XYZ file of C-alpha atoms in Angstrom:
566
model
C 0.000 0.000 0.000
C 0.851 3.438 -0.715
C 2.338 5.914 2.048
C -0.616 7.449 3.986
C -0.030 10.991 2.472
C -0.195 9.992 -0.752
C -3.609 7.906 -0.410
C -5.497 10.183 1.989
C -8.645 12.159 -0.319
C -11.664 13.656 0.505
C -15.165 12.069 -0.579
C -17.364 14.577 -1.766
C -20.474 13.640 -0.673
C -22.995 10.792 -0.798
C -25.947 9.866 0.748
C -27.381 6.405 0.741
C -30.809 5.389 1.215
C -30.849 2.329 3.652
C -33.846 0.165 4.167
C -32.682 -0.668 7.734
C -34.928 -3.101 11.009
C -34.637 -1.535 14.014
C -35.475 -2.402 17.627
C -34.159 -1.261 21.491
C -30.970 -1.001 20.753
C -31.218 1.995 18.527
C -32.621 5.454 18.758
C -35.710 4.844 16.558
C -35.351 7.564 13.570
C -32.401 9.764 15.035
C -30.026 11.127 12.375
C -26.987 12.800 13.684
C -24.759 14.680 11.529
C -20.852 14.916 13.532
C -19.025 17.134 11.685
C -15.623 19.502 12.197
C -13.625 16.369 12.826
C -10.445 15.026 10.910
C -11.790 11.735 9.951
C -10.070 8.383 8.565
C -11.079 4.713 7.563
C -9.774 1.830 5.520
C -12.815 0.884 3.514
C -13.743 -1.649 0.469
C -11.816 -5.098 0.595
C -9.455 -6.196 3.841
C -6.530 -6.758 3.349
C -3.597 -4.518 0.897
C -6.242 -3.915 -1.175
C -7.931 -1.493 1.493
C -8.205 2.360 0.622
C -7.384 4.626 3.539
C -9.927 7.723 3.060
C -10.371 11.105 5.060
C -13.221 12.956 5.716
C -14.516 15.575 8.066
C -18.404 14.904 8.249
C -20.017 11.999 9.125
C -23.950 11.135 9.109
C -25.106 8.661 11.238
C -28.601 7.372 10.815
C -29.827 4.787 13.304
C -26.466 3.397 14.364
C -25.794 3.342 11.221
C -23.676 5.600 8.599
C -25.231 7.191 6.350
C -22.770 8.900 4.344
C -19.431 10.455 4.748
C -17.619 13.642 3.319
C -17.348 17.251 3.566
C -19.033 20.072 5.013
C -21.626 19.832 2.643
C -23.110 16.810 4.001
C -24.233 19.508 6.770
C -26.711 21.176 4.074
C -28.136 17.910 2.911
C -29.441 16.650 6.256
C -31.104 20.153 7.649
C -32.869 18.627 10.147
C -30.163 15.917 11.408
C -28.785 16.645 15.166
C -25.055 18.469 14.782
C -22.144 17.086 17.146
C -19.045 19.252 16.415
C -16.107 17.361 17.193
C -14.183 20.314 17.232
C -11.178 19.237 14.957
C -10.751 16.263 16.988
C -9.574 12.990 14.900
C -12.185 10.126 14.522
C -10.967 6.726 13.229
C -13.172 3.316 13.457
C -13.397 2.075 16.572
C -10.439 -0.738 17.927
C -11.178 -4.260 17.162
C -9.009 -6.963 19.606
C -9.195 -9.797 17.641
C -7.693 -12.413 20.657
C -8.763 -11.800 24.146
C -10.343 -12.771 27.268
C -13.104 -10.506 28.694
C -14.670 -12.652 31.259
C -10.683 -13.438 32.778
C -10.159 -9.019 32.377
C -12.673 -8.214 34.312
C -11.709 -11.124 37.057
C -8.254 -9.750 37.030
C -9.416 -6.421 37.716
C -10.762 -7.680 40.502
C -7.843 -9.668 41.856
C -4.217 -8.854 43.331
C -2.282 -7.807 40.234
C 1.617 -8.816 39.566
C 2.068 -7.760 36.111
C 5.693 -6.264 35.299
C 6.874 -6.456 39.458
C 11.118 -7.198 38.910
C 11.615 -8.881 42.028
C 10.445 -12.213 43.411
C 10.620 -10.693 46.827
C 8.343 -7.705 45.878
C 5.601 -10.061 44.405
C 5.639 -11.898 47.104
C 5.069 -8.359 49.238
C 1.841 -7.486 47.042
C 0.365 -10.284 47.698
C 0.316 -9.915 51.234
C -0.454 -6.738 51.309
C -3.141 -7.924 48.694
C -4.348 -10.370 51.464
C -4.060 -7.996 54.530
C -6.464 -5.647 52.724
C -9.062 -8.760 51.888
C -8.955 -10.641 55.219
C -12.310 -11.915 54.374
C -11.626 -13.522 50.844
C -10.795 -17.584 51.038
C -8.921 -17.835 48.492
C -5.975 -14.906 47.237
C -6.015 -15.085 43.349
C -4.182 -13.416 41.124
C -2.305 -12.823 37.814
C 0.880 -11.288 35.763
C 3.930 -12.930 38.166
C 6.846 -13.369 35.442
C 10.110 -15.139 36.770
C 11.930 -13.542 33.408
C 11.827 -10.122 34.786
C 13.264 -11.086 38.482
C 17.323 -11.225 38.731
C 17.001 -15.526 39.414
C 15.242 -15.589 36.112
C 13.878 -19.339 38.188
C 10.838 -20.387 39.082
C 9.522 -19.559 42.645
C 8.600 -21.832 45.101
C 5.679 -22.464 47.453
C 7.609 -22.066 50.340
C 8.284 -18.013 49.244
C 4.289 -17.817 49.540
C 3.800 -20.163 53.031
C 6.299 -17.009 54.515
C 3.758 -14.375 54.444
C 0.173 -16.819 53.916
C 0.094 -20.284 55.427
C -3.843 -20.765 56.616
C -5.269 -18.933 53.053
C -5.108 -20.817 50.063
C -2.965 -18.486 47.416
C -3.060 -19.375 43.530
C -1.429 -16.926 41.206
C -1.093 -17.450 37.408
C 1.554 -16.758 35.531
C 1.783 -13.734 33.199
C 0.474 -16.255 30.144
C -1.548 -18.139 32.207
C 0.269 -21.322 31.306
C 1.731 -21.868 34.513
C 0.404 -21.370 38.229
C 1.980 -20.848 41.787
C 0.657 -22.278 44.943
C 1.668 -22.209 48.250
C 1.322 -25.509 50.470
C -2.201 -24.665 51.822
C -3.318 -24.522 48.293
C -1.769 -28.012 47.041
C -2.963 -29.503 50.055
C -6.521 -28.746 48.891
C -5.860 -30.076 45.643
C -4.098 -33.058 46.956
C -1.070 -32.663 45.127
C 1.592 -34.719 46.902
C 5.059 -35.873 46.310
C 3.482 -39.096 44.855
C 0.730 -37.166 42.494
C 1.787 -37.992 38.541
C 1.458 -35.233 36.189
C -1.311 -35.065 34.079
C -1.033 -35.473 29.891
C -0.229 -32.292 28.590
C 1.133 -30.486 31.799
C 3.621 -30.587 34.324
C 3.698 -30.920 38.412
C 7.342 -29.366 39.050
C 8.995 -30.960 41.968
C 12.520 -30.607 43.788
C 15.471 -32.398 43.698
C 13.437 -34.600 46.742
C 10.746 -35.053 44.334
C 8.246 -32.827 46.241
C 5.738 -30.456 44.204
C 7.578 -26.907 44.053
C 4.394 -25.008 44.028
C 4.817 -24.490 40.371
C 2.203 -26.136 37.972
C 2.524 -25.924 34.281
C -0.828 -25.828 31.820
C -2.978 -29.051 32.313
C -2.018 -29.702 35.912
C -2.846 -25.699 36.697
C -6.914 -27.325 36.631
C -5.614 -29.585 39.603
C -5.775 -26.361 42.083
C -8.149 -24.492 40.043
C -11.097 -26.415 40.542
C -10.746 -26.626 44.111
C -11.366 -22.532 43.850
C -15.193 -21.652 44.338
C -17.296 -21.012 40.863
C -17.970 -17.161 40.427
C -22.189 -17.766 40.459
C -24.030 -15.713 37.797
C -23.885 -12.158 40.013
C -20.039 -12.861 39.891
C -19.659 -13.538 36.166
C -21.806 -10.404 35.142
C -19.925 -8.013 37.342
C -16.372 -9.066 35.773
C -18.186 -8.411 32.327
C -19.688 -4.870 33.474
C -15.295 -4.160 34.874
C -13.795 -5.728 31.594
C -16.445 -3.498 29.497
C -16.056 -0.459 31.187
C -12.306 -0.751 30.908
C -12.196 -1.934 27.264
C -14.758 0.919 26.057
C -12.154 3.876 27.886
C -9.289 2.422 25.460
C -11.069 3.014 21.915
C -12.291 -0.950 21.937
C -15.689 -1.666 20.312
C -15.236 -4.981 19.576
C -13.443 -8.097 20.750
C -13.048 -11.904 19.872
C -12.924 -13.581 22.801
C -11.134 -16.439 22.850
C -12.473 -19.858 24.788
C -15.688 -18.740 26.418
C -17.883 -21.851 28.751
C -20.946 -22.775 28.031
C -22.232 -21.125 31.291
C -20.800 -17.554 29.780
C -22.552 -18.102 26.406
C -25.817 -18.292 28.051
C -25.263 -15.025 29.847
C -23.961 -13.100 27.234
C -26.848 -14.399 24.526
C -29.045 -12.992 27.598
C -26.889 -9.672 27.331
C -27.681 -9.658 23.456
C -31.222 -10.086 23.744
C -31.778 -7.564 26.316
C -29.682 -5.030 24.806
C -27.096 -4.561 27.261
C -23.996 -5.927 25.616
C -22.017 -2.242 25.082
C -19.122 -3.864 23.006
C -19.335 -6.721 19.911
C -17.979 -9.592 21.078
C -17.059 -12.592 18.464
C -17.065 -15.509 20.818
C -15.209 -18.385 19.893
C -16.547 -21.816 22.288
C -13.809 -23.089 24.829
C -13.089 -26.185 22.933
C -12.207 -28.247 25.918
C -16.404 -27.559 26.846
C -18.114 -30.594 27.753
C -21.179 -29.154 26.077
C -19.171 -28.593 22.575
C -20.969 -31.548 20.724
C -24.657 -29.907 21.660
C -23.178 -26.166 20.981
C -22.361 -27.211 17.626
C -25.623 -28.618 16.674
C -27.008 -25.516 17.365
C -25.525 -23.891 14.487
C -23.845 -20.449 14.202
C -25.442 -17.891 15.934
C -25.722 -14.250 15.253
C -27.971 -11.470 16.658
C -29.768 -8.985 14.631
C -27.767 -5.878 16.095
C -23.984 -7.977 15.624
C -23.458 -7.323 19.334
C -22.861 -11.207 19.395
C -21.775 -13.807 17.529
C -21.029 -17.103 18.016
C -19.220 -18.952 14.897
C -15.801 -20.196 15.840
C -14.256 -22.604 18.358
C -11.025 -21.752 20.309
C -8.741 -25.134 20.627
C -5.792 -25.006 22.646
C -2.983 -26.733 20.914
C 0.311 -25.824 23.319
C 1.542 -23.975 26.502
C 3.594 -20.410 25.517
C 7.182 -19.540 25.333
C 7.875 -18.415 28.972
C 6.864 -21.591 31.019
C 8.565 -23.221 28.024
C 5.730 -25.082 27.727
C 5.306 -24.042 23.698
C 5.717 -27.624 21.509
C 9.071 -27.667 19.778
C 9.756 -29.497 16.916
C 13.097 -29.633 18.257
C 14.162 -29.034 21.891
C 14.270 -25.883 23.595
C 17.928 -24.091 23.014
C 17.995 -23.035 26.534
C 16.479 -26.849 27.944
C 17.824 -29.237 25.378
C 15.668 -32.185 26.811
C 12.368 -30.497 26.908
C 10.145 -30.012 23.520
C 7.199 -28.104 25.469
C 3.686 -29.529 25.709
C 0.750 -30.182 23.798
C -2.049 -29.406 25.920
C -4.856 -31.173 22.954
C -2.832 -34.783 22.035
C -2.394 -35.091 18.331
C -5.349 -37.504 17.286
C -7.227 -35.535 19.671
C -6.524 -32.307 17.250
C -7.357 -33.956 14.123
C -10.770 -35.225 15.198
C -11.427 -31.866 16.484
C -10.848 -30.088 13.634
C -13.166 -32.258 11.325
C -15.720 -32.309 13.673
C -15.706 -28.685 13.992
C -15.098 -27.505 10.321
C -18.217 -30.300 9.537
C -20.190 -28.133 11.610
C -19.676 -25.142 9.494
C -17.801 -23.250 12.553
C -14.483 -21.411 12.046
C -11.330 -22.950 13.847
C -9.575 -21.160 15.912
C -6.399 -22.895 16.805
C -3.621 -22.004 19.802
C -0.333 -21.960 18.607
C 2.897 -20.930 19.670
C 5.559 -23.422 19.027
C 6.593 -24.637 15.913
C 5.400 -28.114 16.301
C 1.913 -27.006 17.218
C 1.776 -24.644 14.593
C 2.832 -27.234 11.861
C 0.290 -29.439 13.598
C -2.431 -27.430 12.692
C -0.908 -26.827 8.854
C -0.988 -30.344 8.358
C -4.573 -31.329 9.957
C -6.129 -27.600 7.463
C -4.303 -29.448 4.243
C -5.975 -32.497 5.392
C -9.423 -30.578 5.504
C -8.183 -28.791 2.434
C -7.888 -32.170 0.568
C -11.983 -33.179 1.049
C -13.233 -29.482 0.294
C -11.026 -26.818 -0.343
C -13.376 -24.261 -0.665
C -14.997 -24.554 2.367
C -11.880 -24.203 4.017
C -10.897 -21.081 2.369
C -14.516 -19.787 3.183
C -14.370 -20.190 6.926
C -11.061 -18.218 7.532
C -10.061 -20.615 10.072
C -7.326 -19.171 12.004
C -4.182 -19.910 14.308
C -4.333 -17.754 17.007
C -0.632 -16.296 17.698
C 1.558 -18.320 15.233
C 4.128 -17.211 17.247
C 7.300 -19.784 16.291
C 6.848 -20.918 12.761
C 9.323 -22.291 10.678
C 10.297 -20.238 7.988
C 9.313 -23.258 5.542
C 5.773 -23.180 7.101
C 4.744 -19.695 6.556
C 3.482 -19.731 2.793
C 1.358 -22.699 3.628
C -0.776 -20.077 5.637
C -1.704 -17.958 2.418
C -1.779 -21.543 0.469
C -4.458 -23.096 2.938
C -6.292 -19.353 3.544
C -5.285 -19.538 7.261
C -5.204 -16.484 9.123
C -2.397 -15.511 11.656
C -4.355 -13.906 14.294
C -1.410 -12.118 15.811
C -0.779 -10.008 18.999
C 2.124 -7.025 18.444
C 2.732 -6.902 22.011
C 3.707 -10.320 22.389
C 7.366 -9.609 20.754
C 7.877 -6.625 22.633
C 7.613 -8.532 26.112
C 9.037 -11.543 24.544
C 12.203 -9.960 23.400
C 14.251 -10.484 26.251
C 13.640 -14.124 26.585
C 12.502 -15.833 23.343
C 16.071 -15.939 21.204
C 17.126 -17.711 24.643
C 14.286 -20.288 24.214
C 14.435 -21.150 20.353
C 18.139 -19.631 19.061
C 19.316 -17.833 15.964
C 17.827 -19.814 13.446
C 14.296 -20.452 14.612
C 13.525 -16.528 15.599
C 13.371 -16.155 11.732
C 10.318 -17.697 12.013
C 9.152 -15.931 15.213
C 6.489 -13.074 15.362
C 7.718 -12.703 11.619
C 4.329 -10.403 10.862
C 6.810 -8.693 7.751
C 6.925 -12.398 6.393
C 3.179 -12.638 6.625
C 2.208 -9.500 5.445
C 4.205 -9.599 2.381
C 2.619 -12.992 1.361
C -0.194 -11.480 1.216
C -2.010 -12.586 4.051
C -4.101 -10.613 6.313
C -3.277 -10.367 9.779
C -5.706 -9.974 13.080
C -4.324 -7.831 15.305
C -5.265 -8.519 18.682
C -3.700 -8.123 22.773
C -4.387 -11.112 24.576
C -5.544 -9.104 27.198
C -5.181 -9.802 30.294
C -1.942 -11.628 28.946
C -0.778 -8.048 27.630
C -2.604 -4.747 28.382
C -5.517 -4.089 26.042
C -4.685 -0.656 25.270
C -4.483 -0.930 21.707
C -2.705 1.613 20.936
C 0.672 -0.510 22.690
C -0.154 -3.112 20.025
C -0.307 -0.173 17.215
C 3.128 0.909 18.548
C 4.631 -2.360 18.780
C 4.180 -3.285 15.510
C 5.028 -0.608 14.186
C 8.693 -0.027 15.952
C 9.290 -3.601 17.582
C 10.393 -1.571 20.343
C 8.760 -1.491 23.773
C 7.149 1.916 25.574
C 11.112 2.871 26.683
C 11.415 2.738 22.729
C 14.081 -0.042 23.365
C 15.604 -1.368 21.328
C 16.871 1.714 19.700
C 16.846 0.155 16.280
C 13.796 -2.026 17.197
C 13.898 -5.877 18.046
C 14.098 -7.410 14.258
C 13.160 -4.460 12.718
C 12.892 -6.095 9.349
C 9.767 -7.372 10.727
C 7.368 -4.393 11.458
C 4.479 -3.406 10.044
C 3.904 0.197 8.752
C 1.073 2.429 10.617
C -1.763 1.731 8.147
C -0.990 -2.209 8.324
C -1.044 -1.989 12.273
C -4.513 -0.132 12.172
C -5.830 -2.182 9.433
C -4.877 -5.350 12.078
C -7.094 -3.782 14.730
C -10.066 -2.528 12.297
C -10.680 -3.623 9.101
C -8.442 -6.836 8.912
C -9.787 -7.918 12.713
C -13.257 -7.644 11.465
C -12.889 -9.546 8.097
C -11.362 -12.210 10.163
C -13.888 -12.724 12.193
C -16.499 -12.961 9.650
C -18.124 -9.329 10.615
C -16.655 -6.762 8.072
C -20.117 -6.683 6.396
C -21.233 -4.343 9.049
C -18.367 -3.466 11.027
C -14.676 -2.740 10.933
C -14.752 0.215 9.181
C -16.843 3.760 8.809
C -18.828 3.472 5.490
C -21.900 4.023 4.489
C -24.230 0.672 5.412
C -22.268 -0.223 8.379
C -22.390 0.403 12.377
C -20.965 3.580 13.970
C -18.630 2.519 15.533
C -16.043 4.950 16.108
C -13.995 6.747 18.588
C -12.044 10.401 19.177
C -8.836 10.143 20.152
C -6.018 13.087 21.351
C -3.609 13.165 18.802
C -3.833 11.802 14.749
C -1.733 8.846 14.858
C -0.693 9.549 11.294
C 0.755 12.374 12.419
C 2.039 11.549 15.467
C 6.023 10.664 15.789
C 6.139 6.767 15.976
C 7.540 6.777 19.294
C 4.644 7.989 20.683
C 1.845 6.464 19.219
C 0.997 4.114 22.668
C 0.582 7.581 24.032
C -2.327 8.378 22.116
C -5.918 8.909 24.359
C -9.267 7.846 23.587
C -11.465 11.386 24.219
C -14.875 8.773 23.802
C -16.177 5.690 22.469
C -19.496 5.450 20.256
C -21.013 1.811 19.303
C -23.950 2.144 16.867
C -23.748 6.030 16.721
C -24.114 6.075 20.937
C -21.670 7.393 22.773
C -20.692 4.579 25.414
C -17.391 6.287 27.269
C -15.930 10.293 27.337
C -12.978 10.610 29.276
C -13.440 12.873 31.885
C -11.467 16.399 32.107
């Protein structure tokens, strides 16, 4: 694609008549005409073949725009209501295209650990944690990461029994692939010196073969089921904190990646009451006991695209950190371990044909090599009975974060789309050449590779992996550096993305890839309005400090749904 300045033009205007059905969730017959504001939007096709267009008026007609343009748009709707944005730049509003919403707004509401450089200070916040919630019986929480600490080890249960010995503790690591417990915790669990590790996870145990504490993907359910089930009340409050949160960073739509049975049902109860604020593309936990009767069910989608359900989310391998990522070959920096498949092979294949048969989308967990070549194979497998189909659904591989070099064309060969998170190289950086060397890293969060295949990337945070704020993800990819803008030169630079690719990833591109850029993902005439105001233009704004940028407020369907307050 062209550089930005040489593709921006005004559309003179247009207006569309739209036979549209309406019901609660829109302001029956409102037109509303925002105008004075510097506008953009990829429209037309995802992918390179996207136009990025400016404009400075905007009409919205129930939810929906109208038309877009200049000033003049102001003298063809007389009687629309005018919101002057006073100059202030409007751009679609942020698709994530991999998160978790229901495990946000539960980490909002636990002790938080994320980017704390010293075992001995993690260990503090979580006692001060528990001193301030002396009623709770369990301490939960999230974001602990060993790589940051000066051991650069695992901890150990015993660090935890120092400060909390009669209060269960359970703390996942930053990727959620691996879990610390203190004694009180195992004991609960019943994990002894004699308890075998389950298939696809790891009990860690000293030299005296005694559990460490440490549990490593599969075995993390051994102490999390022994942790009381949030009841309904529970579930809908973390949704109301992850919304909330999500809507004050510019997000107005996220795929949400492994969601229960349980959380379906609420959130199709959230759709058909009207009080879903965000989209949300769920994508059923494929380890769901109820998968086989969710499937006959059949896609669903609700009349207002607040929620769709159309995709499964199978976990394939652990992540890079806990080394728990499957290797084709061993780890460089643990040359007897090849990581973990969390789904066993066979197990995989008869997934994905019982899945694709169903006429859902795929949506594969990937971030070792093995896994990801795993999932290549069992898509030219599917490929081989109906081609077509498979091209159709846009089944994906969520991360493809180690591939080898050799594998990557098979992804535009077998239409399989990297769904891809920026800010997963920036933290990765200082540990990942460790784990997989100097030849493999070619392969690694190689987005330059992908793009220039030609296929189209969803940009997305793993939130509550990463941060949400999508604007880290936009800088990211765009300097491979993280917010100290280190490394000077950028972490592999031959891999970024250029500005318009890294917002195309969190509009356009995210929307396309989740089979809603009919009516979202851009601002053009037909679709939703769903846009948001921001500080600064970020295609003016010096790379550096684009994760800087502010979102100023957040409309879904033409409603303003956050304004930051002044």
């Amino acid at each position: 694609m062209k550089k930005s300045g040489t593709i921006f033009h005004s559309l003179r205007t247009t207006l569309l008549t739209l036979t549209l059905a309406f019901s609660a969730h829109s302001v029956i017959a409102e037109e509303i005409i925002f105008h004075n504001l510097n506008g953009y939007s990829f429209v037309g096709a995802a992918g390179e073949e996207a136009r990025l267009v400016s404009f400075t008026t905007m009409l919205v007609r129930d939810g929906r725009v109208v038309a877009t343009g200049d000033h003049g748009l102001l003298d063809l709707a007389p009687e629309a209501k005018q919101m002057n944005l006073h100059g202030r730049t409007v751009i679609p509003g942020l698709i994530d295209a991999h998160g978790h919403i229901q495990g946000l707004g539960q980490n909002l509401n636990q002790v938080d650990l994320r980017g704390i450089r010293s075992k001995a200070a993690t260990v503090a916040q979580v006692a001060n944690y528990a001193d301030q919630n002396l009623e709770l019986p369990w301490i939960v929480g999230r974001g602990w990461n060993q790589v940051l600490w000066p051991e650069n080890s695992f901890p150990n249960r015993e660090d935890l029994d120092s400060v909390i010995s009669d209060r269960p503790i359970w703390l996942a690591r930053i990727d959620s692939h691996a879990g610390w417990a203190n004694s009180k915790a195992l004991e609960l669990a019943g994990i002894t010196a004699d308890t075998k590790s389950p298939a696809g996870g790891e009990i860690v145990k000293d030299e005296n073969g005694n559990p460490t504490g440490i549990l490593i993907d599969t075995a993390m359910a051994l102490v999390e089921q022994q942790i009381p089930t949030p009841d309904e009340a529970a579930l809908r409050s973390a949704y109301d904190s992850a919304f909330s949160h999500l809507l004050a960073l510019g997000i107005t739509q996220v795929h949400d990646a492994g969601v229960s049975a349980r959380e379906l049902t609420l959130l199709e109860s959230m759709a058909e009451q009207g009080s879903l604020p965000i989209r949300i593309q769920a994508m059923i936990a494929g380890d769901s006991p109820e998968l086989d009767n969710l499937l006959a069910r059949g896609p669903y989608r609700d009349s207002f695209d607040r929620l769709q359900i159309n995709s499964v989310k199978l976990y394939g391998d652990g992540a890079l950190g806990s080394r728990g990522a499957a290797l084709i070959e061993p780890y460089s920096d643990e040359p007897d371990n090849k990581g973990l498949l969390v789904t066993p092979a066979d197990k995989v294949r008869s997934l994905f044909h019982m899945i694709h048969n169903a006429g859902f989308q795929i949506n594969y967990h990937a971030i070792g090599d093995f896994s990801n070549r795993l999932a290549l194979d069992t898509f030219a497998e599917l490929a081989e009975e109906d081609e077509e189909a498979v091209m159709n659904r846009r089944h994906r591989i969520e991360h493809a974060q180690v591939v080898q070099v050799s594998d990557i064309p098979r992804f535009k060969a077998l239409g399989v789309v990297p769904s891809m998170q920026p800010t997963h190289a920036t933290s990765d950086m200082n540990m990942a050449e460790d784990r997989v060397g100097p030849d493999r890293i070619a392969g690694a969060y190689a987005w330059r590779t992908f793009l220039d295949q030609g296929s189209i990337i969803a940009a997305g945070s793993d939130f509550p992996v990463e941060l949400a704020n999508p604007f880290f993800g936009i800088h990211a990819a765009v300097t491979r550096q993280d917010r100290d803008n280190q490394p000077v030169e950028g972490w592999y630079p031959e891999q970024r993305m250029t500005l318009s690719e890294a917002i195309r990833g969190f509009t356009l591109d995210a929307a396309w890839a989740g089979h809603l850029e009919d009516t979202t993902g851009s601002i053009e005439p037909g679709k939703w309005a769903d846009f948001i105001v921001v500080d600064q233009d970020p295609f003016h704004t010096p790379v550096e400090n684009l994760w800087r940028i502010e979102v100023l407020a957040t409309y879904v369907a033409g409603e303003r749904h956050y304004k930051k307050e002044h």
